[in-house]
Amino acid sequence: MTTTKRSPCAYSGEGSAIADYFRQEKQPSLPTKKEENWGLFNNNNSQHKRILATLRTANIVVKNEKWGEVADMEGWFNQFLKSNKSPVNKPLKKMTSLEVSKIIKALDGVAIWKNSI
């Protein structure tokens, strides 16, 4: 068994000196920029509702305490829109009707593929 050598330190605090010696050093947290969710949708837009339905058909869902299973808009769909596999690399709310129809066509292909396995 190999151990990482640490320099000796004086005990300060409560509890065991051994527990104090072996406690994890706190890593400085790097400032992270909150990523924009490209999967945000307008519930009144029929094309956006179609995307939700297609994701559920393809079984691309996540658990939700209130609604049970919902389409994975924050995870899979968000990453899909940002990837090179997406026909349009823009946030969903900033797309035109024609661009959204391209996304729907691509998701229809994903649903067919996932249901054929």
Coordinates of C-alpha atoms in Angstrom, one line a residue:
M1 CA 0.0 0.0 0.0
T2 CA 1.4 3.4 -0.9
T3 CA 0.6 6.5 1.0
T4 CA 0.9 10.1 0.1
K5 CA 3.5 11.8 2.3
R6 CA 2.2 14.8 4.1
S7 CA 4.1 17.3 6.2
P8 CA 3.4 17.1 9.9
C9 CA 1.0 19.6 11.3
A10 CA 0.0 20.6 14.8
Y11 CA -3.4 19.4 16.0
S12 CA -6.0 22.1 16.2
G13 CA -9.7 21.6 16.5
E14 CA -12.1 19.1 18.0
G15 CA -12.2 15.3 17.8
S16 CA -9.3 13.1 17.1
A17 CA -5.8 14.4 16.1
I18 CA -5.6 11.4 13.7
A19 CA -8.9 12.2 12.1
D20 CA -7.8 15.9 11.8
Y21 CA -4.5 14.7 10.2
F22 CA -6.2 12.5 7.6
R23 CA -9.1 14.9 6.7
Q24 CA -9.4 15.9 3.1
E25 CA -7.9 19.2 2.1
K26 CA -10.5 21.5 0.7
Q27 CA -9.9 22.2 -3.0
P28 CA -10.3 25.7 -4.1
S29 CA -13.4 25.9 -6.3
L30 CA -13.0 27.2 -9.7
P31 CA -15.5 29.8 -10.8
T32 CA -17.8 28.1 -13.2
K33 CA -20.0 29.9 -15.7
K34 CA -23.5 28.5 -15.7
E35 CA -24.2 27.1 -19.1
E36 CA -27.2 28.3 -21.0
N37 CA -29.8 25.6 -21.5
W38 CA -30.5 25.4 -25.2
G39 CA -33.5 23.1 -24.6
L40 CA -35.8 25.7 -23.0
F41 CA -39.1 25.6 -24.9
N42 CA -42.4 27.5 -25.2
N43 CA -45.2 25.4 -24.0
N44 CA -47.7 27.3 -26.3
N45 CA -45.7 26.5 -29.5
S46 CA -47.0 23.4 -31.3
Q47 CA -43.6 22.6 -32.8
H48 CA -42.0 22.6 -29.3
K49 CA -44.8 20.3 -28.1
R50 CA -44.0 18.0 -31.0
I51 CA -40.4 17.9 -29.9
L52 CA -41.4 16.9 -26.4
A53 CA -43.7 14.2 -27.7
T54 CA -40.9 12.8 -30.0
L55 CA -38.4 12.7 -27.2
R56 CA -40.9 10.8 -25.1
T57 CA -41.5 8.4 -28.0
A58 CA -37.7 7.9 -28.2
N59 CA -37.7 7.2 -24.5
I60 CA -35.3 10.1 -23.9
V61 CA -36.8 11.0 -20.5
V62 CA -35.8 11.8 -16.9
K63 CA -37.6 11.3 -13.6
N64 CA -39.5 14.2 -12.2
E65 CA -41.1 14.2 -8.7
K66 CA -44.2 16.2 -9.8
W67 CA -44.8 14.8 -13.3
G68 CA -43.3 11.3 -13.3
E69 CA -41.2 11.1 -16.5
V70 CA -40.6 14.1 -18.6
A71 CA -38.6 14.7 -21.8
D72 CA -34.9 15.3 -21.1
M73 CA -34.7 18.9 -22.3
E74 CA -31.9 19.9 -19.9
G75 CA -29.6 17.0 -20.5
W76 CA -29.8 15.0 -23.7
F77 CA -31.7 17.5 -25.9
N78 CA -29.5 20.4 -24.7
Q79 CA -26.3 18.5 -25.5
F80 CA -27.8 17.4 -28.9
L81 CA -28.5 21.0 -29.9
K82 CA -24.9 22.0 -29.0
S83 CA -23.4 19.0 -30.8
N84 CA -22.3 18.7 -34.4
K85 CA -25.0 16.1 -34.9
S86 CA -27.7 18.8 -34.7
P87 CA -28.9 20.3 -38.0
V88 CA -29.2 23.7 -36.3
N89 CA -26.8 24.8 -33.6
K90 CA -28.9 27.4 -31.8
P91 CA -31.0 27.6 -28.6
L92 CA -34.5 26.3 -29.3
K93 CA -36.3 29.5 -28.4
K94 CA -34.1 31.5 -30.9
M95 CA -34.9 29.2 -33.9
T96 CA -37.2 30.0 -36.7
S97 CA -40.1 27.8 -37.7
L98 CA -38.1 26.2 -40.5
E99 CA -35.1 25.5 -38.2
V100 CA -37.4 23.8 -35.7
S101 CA -38.8 21.6 -38.4
K102 CA -35.3 20.5 -39.2
I103 CA -34.8 19.5 -35.6
I104 CA -38.1 17.6 -35.6
K105 CA -37.1 15.7 -38.7
A106 CA -33.8 14.7 -37.0
L107 CA -35.5 13.7 -33.8
D108 CA -38.0 11.6 -35.8
G109 CA -35.0 9.7 -37.1
V110 CA -33.6 9.3 -33.6
A111 CA -37.0 7.9 -32.4
I112 CA -37.2 5.4 -35.2
W113 CA -33.6 4.3 -34.6
K114 CA -34.1 4.0 -30.8
N115 CA -37.4 2.0 -31.2
S116 CA -35.8 -0.4 -33.7
I117 CA -33.1 -1.6 -31.4

